[in-house]
Coordinates of C-alpha atoms and ligand atoms in Angstrom, one line a residue:
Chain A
X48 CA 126.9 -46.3 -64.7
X49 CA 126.4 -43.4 -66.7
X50 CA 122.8 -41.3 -66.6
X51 CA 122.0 -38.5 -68.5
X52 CA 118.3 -36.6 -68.3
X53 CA 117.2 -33.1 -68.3
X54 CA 117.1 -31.6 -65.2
X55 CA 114.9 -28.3 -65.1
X56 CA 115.2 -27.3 -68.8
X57 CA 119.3 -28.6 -68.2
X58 CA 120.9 -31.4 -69.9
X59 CA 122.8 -33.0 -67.0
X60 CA 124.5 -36.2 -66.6
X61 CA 125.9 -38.5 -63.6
X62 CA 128.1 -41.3 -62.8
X63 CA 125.9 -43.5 -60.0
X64 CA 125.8 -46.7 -58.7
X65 CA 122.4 -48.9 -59.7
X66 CA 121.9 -49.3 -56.1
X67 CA 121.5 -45.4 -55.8
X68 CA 118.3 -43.4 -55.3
X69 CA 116.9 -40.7 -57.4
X70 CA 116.6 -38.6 -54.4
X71 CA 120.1 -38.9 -53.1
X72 CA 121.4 -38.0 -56.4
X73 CA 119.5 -35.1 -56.8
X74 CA 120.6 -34.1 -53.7
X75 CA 124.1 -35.1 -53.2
X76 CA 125.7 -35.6 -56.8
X77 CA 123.7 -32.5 -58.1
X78 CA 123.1 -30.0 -55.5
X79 CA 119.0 -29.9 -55.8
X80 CA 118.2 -29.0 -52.7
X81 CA 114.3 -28.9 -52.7
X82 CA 113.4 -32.7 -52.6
X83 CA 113.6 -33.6 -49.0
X84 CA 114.5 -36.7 -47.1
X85 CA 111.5 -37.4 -44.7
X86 CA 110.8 -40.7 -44.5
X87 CA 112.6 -42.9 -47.6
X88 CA 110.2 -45.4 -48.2
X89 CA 107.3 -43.4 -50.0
X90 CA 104.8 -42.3 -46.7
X91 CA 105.4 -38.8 -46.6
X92 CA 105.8 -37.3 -49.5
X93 CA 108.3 -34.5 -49.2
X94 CA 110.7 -35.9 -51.9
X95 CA 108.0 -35.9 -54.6
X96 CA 109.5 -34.0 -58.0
X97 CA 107.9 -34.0 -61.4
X98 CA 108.7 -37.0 -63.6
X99 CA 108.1 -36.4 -67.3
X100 CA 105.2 -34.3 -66.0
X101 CA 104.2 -36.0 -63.5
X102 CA 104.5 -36.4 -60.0
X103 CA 106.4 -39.4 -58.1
X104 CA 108.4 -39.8 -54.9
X105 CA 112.2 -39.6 -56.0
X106 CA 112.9 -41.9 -52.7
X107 CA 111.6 -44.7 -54.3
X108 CA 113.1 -44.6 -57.6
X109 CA 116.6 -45.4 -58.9
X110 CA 119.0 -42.6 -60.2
X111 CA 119.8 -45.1 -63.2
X112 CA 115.9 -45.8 -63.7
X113 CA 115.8 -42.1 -65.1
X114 CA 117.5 -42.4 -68.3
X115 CA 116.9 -39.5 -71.0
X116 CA 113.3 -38.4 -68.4
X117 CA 112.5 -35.0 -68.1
X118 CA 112.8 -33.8 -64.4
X119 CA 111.4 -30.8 -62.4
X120 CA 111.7 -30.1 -59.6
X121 CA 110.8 -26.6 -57.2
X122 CA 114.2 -25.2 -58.9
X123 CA 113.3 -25.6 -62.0
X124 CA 109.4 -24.4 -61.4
X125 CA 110.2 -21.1 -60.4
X126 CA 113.1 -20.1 -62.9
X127 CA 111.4 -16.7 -63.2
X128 CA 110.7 -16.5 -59.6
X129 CA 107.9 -17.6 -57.2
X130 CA 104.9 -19.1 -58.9
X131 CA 101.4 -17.7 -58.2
X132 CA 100.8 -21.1 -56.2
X133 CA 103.6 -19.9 -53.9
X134 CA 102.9 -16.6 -53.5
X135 CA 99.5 -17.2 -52.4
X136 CA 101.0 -20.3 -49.4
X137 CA 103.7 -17.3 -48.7
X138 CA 100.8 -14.8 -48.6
X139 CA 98.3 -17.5 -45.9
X140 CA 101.5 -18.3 -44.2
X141 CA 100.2 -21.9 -45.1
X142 CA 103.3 -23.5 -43.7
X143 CA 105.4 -23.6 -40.6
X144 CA 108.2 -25.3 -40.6
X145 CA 108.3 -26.1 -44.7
X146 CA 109.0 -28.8 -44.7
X147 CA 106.4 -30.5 -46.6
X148 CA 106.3 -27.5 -49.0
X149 CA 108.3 -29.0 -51.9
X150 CA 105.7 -32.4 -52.0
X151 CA 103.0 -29.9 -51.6
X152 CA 103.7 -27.2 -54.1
X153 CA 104.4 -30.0 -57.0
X154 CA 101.7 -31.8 -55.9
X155 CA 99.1 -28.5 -56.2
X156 CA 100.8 -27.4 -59.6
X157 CA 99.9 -31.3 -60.8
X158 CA 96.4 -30.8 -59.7
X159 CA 96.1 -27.4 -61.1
X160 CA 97.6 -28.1 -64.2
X161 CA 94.7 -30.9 -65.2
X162 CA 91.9 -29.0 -63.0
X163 CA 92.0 -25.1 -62.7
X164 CA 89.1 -25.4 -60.8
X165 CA 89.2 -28.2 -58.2
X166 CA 86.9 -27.9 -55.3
X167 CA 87.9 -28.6 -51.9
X168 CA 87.4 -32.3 -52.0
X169 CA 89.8 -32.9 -55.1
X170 CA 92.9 -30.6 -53.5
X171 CA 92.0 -33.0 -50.5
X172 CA 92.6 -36.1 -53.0
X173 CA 95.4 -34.4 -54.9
X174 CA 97.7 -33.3 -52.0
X175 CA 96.6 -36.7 -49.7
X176 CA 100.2 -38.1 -50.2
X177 CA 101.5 -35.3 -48.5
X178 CA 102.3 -35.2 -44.8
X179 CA 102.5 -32.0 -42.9
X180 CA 103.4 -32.5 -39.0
X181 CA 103.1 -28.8 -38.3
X182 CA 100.2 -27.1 -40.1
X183 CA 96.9 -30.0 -39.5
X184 CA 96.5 -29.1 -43.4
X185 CA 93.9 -26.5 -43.6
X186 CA 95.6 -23.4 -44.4
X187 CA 97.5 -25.1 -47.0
X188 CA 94.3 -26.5 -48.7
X189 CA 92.9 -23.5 -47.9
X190 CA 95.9 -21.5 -50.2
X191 CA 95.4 -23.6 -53.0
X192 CA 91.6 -23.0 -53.0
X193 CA 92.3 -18.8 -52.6
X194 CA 94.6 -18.8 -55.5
X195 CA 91.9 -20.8 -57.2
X196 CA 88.9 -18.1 -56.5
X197 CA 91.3 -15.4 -57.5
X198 CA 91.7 -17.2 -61.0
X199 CA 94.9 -18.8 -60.2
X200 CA 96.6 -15.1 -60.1
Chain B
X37 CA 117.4 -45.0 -45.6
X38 CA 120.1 -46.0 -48.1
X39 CA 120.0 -48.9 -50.1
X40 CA 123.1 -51.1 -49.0
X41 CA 122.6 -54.0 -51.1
X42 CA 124.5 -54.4 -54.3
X43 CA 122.8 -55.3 -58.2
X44 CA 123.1 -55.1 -61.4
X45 CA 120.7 -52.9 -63.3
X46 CA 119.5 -54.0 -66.9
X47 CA 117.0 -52.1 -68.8
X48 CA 115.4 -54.6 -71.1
X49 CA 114.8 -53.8 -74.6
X50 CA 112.4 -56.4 -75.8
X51 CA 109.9 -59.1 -73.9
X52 CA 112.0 -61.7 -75.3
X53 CA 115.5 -59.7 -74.1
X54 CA 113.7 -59.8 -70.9
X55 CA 112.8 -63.4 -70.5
X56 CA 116.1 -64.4 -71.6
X57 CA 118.0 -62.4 -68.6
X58 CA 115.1 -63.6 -66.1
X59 CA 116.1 -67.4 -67.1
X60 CA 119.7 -66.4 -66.5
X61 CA 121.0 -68.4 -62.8
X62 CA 120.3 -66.0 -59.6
X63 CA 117.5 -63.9 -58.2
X64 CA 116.3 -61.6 -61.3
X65 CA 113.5 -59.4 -60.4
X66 CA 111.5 -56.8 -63.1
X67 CA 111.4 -53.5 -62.3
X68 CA 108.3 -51.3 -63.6
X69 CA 107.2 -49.0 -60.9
X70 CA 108.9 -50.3 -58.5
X71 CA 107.1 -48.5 -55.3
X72 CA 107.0 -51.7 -53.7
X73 CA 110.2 -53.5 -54.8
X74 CA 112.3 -50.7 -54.4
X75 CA 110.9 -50.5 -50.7
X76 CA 111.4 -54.1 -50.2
X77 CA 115.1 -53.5 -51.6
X78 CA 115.5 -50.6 -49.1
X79 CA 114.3 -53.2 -46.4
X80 CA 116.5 -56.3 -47.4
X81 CA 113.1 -57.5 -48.0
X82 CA 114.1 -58.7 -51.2
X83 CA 118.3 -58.7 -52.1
X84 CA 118.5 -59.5 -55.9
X85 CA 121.1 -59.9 -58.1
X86 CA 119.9 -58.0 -60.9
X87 CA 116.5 -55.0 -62.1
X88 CA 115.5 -55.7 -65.2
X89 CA 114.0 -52.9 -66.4
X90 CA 110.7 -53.1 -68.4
X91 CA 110.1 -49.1 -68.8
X92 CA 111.7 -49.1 -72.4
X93 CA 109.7 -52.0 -73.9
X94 CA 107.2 -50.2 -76.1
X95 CA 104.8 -53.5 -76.3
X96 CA 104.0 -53.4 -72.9
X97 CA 103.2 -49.7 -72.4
X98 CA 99.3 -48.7 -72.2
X99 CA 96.3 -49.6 -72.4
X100 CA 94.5 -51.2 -75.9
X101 CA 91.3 -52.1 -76.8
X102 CA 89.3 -54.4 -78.7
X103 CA 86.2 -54.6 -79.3
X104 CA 86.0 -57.8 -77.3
X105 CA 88.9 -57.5 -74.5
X106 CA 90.6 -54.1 -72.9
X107 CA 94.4 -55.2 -72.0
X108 CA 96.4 -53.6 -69.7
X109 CA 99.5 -53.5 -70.7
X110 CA 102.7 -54.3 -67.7
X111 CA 103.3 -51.0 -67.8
X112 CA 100.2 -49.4 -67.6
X113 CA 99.8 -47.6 -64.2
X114 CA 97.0 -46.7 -61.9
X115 CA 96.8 -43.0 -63.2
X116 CA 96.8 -44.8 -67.0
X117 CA 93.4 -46.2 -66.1
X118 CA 91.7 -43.5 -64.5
X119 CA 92.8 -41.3 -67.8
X120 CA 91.5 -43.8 -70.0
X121 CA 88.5 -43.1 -71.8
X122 CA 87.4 -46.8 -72.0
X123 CA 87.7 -47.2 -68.5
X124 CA 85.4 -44.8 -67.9
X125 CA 83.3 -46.1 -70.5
X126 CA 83.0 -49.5 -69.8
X127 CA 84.8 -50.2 -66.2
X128 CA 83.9 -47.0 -64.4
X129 CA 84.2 -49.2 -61.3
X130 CA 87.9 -49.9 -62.2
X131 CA 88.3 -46.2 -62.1
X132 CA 87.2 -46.2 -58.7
X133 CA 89.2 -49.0 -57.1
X134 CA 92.5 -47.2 -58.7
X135 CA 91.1 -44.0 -57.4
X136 CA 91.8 -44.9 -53.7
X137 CA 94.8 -46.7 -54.5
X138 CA 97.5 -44.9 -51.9
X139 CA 98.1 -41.3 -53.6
X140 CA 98.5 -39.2 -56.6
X141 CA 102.9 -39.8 -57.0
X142 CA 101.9 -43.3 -56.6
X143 CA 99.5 -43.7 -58.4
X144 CA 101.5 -41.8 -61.6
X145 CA 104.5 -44.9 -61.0
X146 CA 102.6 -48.1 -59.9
X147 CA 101.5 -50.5 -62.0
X148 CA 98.7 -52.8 -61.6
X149 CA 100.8 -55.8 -63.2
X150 CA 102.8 -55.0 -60.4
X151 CA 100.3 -55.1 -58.0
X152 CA 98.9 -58.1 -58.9
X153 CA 102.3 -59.9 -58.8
X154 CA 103.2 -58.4 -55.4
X155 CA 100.2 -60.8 -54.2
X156 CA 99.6 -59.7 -50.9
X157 CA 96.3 -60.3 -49.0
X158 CA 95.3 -56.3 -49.4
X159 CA 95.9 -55.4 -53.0
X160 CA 93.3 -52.8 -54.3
X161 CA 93.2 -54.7 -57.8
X162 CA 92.2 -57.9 -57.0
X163 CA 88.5 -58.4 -55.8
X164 CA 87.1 -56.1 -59.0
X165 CA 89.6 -58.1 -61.8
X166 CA 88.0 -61.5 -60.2
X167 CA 84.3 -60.3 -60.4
X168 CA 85.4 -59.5 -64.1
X169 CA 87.1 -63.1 -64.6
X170 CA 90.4 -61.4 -65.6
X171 CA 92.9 -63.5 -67.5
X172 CA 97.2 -62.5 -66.3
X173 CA 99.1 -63.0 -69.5
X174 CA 102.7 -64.4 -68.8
X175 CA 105.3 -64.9 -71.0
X176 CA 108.7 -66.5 -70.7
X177 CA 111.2 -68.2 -73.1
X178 CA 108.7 -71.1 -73.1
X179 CA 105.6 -69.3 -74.6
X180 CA 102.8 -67.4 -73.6
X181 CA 100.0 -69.0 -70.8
X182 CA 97.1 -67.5 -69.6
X183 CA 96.1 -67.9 -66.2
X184 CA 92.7 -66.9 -65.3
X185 CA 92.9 -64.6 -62.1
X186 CA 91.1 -66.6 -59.8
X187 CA 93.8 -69.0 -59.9
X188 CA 96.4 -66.5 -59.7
X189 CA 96.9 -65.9 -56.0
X190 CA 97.9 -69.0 -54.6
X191 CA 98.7 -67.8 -51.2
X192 CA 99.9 -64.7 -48.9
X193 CA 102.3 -62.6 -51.6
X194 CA 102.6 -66.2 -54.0
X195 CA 101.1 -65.8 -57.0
X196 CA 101.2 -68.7 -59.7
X197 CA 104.2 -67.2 -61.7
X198 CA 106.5 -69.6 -62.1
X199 CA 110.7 -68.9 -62.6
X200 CA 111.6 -67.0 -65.9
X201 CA 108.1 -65.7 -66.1
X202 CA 107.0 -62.1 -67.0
X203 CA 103.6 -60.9 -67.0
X204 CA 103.2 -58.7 -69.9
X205 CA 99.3 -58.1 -69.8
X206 CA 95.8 -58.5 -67.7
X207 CA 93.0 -58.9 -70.5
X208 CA 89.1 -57.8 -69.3
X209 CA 86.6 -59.4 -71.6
X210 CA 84.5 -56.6 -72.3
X211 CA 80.7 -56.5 -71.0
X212 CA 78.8 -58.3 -72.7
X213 CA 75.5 -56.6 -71.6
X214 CA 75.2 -53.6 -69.0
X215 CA 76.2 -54.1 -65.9
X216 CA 76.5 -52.1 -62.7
X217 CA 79.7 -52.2 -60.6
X218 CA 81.2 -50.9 -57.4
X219 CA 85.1 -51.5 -55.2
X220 CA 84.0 -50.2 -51.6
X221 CA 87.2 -50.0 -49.7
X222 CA 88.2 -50.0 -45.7
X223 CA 91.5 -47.3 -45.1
X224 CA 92.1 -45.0 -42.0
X225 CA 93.2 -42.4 -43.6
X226 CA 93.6 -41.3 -47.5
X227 CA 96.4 -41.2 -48.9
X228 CA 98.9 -44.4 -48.2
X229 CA 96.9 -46.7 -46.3
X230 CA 97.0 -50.3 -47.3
X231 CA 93.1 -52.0 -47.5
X232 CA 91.8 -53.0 -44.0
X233 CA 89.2 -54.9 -45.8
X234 CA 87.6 -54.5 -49.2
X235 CA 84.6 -55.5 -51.3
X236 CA 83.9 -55.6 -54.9
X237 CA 80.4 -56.3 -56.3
X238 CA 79.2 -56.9 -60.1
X239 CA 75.4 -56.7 -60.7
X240 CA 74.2 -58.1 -63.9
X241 CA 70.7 -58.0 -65.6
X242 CA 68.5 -61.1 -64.3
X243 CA 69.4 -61.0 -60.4
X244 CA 72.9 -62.5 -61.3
X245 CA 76.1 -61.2 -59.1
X246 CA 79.7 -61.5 -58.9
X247 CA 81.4 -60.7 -55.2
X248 CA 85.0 -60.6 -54.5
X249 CA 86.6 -59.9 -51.1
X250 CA 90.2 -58.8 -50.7
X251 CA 92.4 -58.5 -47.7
X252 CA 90.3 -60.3 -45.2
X253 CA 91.8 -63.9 -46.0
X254 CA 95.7 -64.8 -47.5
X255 CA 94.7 -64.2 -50.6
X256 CA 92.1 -62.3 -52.5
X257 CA 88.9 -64.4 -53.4
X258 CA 85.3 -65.0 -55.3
X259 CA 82.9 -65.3 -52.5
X260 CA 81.0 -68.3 -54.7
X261 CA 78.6 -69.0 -51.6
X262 CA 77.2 -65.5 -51.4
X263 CA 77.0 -65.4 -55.5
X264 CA 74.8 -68.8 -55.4
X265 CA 72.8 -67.7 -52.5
X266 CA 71.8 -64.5 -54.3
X267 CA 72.0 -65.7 -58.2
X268 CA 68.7 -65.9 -59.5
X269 CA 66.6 -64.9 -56.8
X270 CA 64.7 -61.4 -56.3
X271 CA 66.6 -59.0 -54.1
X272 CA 65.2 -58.4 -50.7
X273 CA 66.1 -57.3 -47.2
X274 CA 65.4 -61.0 -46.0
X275 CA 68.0 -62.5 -48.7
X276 CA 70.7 -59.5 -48.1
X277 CA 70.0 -60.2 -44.4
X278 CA 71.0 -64.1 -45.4
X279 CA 73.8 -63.3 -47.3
X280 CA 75.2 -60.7 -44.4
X281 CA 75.0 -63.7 -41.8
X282 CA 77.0 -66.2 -44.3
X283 CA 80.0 -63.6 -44.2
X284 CA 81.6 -64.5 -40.8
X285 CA 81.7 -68.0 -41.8
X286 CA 83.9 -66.8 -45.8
X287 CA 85.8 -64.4 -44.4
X288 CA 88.9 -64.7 -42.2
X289 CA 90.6 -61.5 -41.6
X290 CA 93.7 -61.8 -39.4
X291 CA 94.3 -58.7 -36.5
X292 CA 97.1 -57.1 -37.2
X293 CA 98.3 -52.8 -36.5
X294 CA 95.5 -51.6 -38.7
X295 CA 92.6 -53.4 -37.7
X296 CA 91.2 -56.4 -35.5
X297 CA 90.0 -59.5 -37.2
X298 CA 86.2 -58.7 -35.4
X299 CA 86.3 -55.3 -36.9
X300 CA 87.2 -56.4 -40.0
X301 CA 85.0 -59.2 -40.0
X302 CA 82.2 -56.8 -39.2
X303 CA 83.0 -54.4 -41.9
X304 CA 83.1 -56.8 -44.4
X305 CA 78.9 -57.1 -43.5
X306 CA 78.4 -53.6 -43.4
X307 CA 80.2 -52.6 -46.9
X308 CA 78.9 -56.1 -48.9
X309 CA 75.7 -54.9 -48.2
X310 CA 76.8 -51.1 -49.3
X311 CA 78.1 -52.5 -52.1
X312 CA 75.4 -54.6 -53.1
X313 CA 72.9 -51.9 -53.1
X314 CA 75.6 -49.3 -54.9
X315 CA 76.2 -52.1 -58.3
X316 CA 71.9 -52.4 -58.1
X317 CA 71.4 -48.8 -58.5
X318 CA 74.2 -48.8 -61.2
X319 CA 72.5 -51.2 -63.0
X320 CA 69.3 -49.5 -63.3
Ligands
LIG121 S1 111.0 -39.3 -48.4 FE1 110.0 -40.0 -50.2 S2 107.9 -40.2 -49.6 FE2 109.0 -39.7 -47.7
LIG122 S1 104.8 -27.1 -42.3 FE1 106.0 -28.4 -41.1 S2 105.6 -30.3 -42.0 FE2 104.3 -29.1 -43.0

C-alpha cells in the first residue's frame, strides 16, 4: 500500500507492506539513518522519533499506521546544524558509544520543549525510556541539566 | 525483529465502519496504540487477519466532560490524561497511576482503552478505575452495553468483550463530594517495568473507603473485605493493623521473573497501608 507523510519538513511517500514497521521503513525504504534498531519490541528506546510532535518508539508502529503524520526525526532536528541540546552532550562527552543518542536527544528536546526548566528528577522521568549500556546515565542527565542552567544556549 | 506474519490493514472511518469489519469471519483485531498488539504481532503472540485502525475516527478521540461523567475516549492516551485539566482537577490520582505507566514514547501512543482490553493481571489502570466504579462502553453492530468495570476482567488477559465488540469509551461519574485518592505502585526500575504489585485507595468523607489491588491475583480486583472492615469505623493503628493481617488471605500473587509471590504478598501490606494514610491526608 501506498503512504504518504511529511518527513522532516519533506513530503515523502512509500509503497510498504501492512506488515511493515515504521522503523524499518525509515531506515531501509528512506535512508533515515538516525532511529536505531536496539531491541524491536519497545524496551530500549533508541528508535524513538517525533510523531506529530511527540515522541514514540517507531519499532512498534506500522509504516501504513502513519498516514498524512508529521515525522521528525534527528535529521530533520538539526537542518541548520547541531542543536544547543547537542552541542552541550558533544561538549560533556555525555555519550560513548551513541548509541542511545538519537532516543535521548528527541527525548530531551520533548522535555524541554513543555519544561525549560526541569529539575533533575523530571529529565530523570523524561529520558527513563531510554537505555544507555555505556554511560550509567549521569553525564547525559547531567548535559541536559548544564544546557538548562546556561538558559538552554 | 521483523514481523513475518501477513494482514490486511484497514483504517476505519466510522464506529459503525468499524463494527461492521470486526463482525466480518476471521480474527479482526483494533489497532489504537498498538504498543502491546504490535508486540504480540512481532511475537506470533497474536496472528490476525486484519488491523482495523481506530486513529481516524474523530468520535473516539479525547477526553470530554460533563458535569456528571468525564469519558475517555478509545483513543485517548496516557499522556491525554496527564494534560488534561480535569484530570487534574478532579482525578489528580488518575494523573498519578498514568504517570508511572512505562515511559514518556509510550505513554504519548498507549491508550488506556487499550489497556484495559489487554486484561492482564498487572495493568496500571485497573485498581484506580474500580475504586471509581468505572463503566467500559462497548459498542458493536448490536448496540451499545455498558459494563461496569468490576465485571470487566473476567480472568488473566479475558475481559468480558464479546466477538464484534469495540470499546469506544470508559465513563468516571464525577465526585460527588471531596475525596482523597492515591495509585501506589511496585516496579524495579522506571521506565518499562510492568507492576510487581499495585494498590489504589479512595478515602471518602465519613470513614468510608474504596481499595483495589492489581497484579497480585489473575485479574485486577475490589478488595470488599478490607472496604467493610474499615467502612464506618474511626481510623486507628489497631484497625490498619487488622486490615494489614487480612491481606495475605485476598491476595494471591503468583512468583514469576520480577518478583516472588512472598515478596509481593508482603508489599501488598506495606503499600495498602501507605496508601491508606496518603488518600487520608488528601482528604483533609
Ligand atoms: S528498538 Fe524500539 S524501543 Fe528498542
Ligand atoms: S552511550 Fe553507548 S548506549 Fe549510551
Amino acid at each position: 500500500m501506498k503512504v504518504s507523510f511529511t518527513l522532516n519538513s519533506e513530503t515523502r511517500w512509500l509503497e510498504c507492506q501492512p506488515n511493515q514497521t515504521l522503523l524499518h521503513a525509515l531506515r531501509e525504504q528512506l535512508g533515515v539513518k538516525s532511529p536505531k534498531c536496539g531491541c524491536e519490541r519497545g524496551d530500549c528506546g533508541t528508535c524513538t522519533i517525533l510523531l506529530d510532535g511527540k515522541s514514540i518508539k517507531s519499532c512498534l508502529v506500522l509504516a501504513c499506521e502513519v498516514e498524512g503524520c508529521e515525522i521528525t526525526t534527528l535529521e530533520g532536528l538539526m537542518q541548520s546544524g547541531l542543536t544547543p541540546l547537542q552541542k552541550a552532550f558533544l561538549d560533556q562527552n555525555a555519550f560513548q558509544c551513541g548509541f542511545c543518542a538519537p532516543g535521548m536527544v528527541i527525548a530531551a528536546t520533548e522535555l524541554l520543549e513543555h519544561n525549560s526548566s526541569p529539575n533533575r528528577g523530571e529529565i530523570e522521568e523524561a529520558l527513563a525510556g531510554n537505555l544507555c549500556r555505556c554511560t550509567g546515565y549521569a553525564p547525559i542527565i547531567d548535559a541536559v541539566l548544564d544546557l538548562v542552567d546556561n538558559g538552554g544556549k | 525483529m521483523t514481523i513475518t506474519h501477513q494482514f490486511d490493514y484497514i483504517k476505519a472511518k466510522s464506529v459503525a465502519h468499524a463494527c461492521k469489519l470486526l463482525s466480518k469471519k476471521g480474527d479482526h483485531r483494533l489497532l489504537s496504540g498498538g504498543t502491546d498488539l504490535i508486540g504480540h504481532i512481532k511475537e506470533n503472540l497474536a496472528t490476525p487477519d486484519s488491523l482495523i485502525d481506530l486513529k481516524g475516527i474523530d468520535a473516539l478521540k479525547h477526553l470530554s466532560v460533563t458535569p456528571s461523567t468525564i469519558k475517555i475516549g478509545a483513543l485517548c492516551t496516557f499522556s491525554d490524561l496527564l494534560n488534561s485539566k480535569e484530570m487534574a482537577k478532579y482525578f489528580p490520582a488518575v494523573q498519578e497511576m498514568a504517570q508511572t505507566v512505562a515511559s514518556v514514547a509510550v505513554r504519548n501512543r498507549a491508550t488506556v482503552v487499550g489497556n484495559i482490553c489487554s486484561a492482564v493481571p498487572s495493568l496500571d489502570s485497573a485498581p484506580l478505575l474500580l475504586t471509581y466504579d468505572a463503566v467500559v462502553c462497548v459498542v458493536s453492530s448490536k448496540g451499545v452495553r455498558k459494563v461496569p468495570i468490576n465485571q470487566w476482567f473476567i480472568s488473566s488477559r479475558q475481559s468480558a468483550i464479546r466477538k464484534g465488540e469495540l470499546v469506544c469509551a470508559i465513563e468516571i461519574k464525577m465526585p460527588a463530594q471531596k475525596h482523597g485518592a492515591t495509585f501506589v505502585k511496585l516496579g524495579r526500575y522506571r521506565g518499562e517495568d510492568l507492576a510487581q504489585a499495585s494498590v489504589a485507595v479512595v478515602a471518602l468523607p465519613r470513614d468510608r473507603y474504596r481499595i483495589a489491588f492489581g497484579a497480585v491475583a489473575p485479574t485486577p480486583f475490589r478488595a470488599d473485605q478490607l472496604e467493610k472492615l474499615l467502612n464506618g469505623k474511626q481510623l486507628t493503628d489497631n484497625l490498619v493493623g487488622q486490615a494489614v493481617t487480612l491481606i495475605p488471605s485476598l491476595v494471591s500473587p503468583i512468583t514469576d521473573i520480577r518478583a516472588t509471590k512472598e515478596y509481593r504478598t508482603h508489599m501488598c501490606q506495606v503499600m495498602f497501608e501507605r496508601a491508606v494514610e496518603t488518600a487520608v491526608a488528601r482528604l483533609r
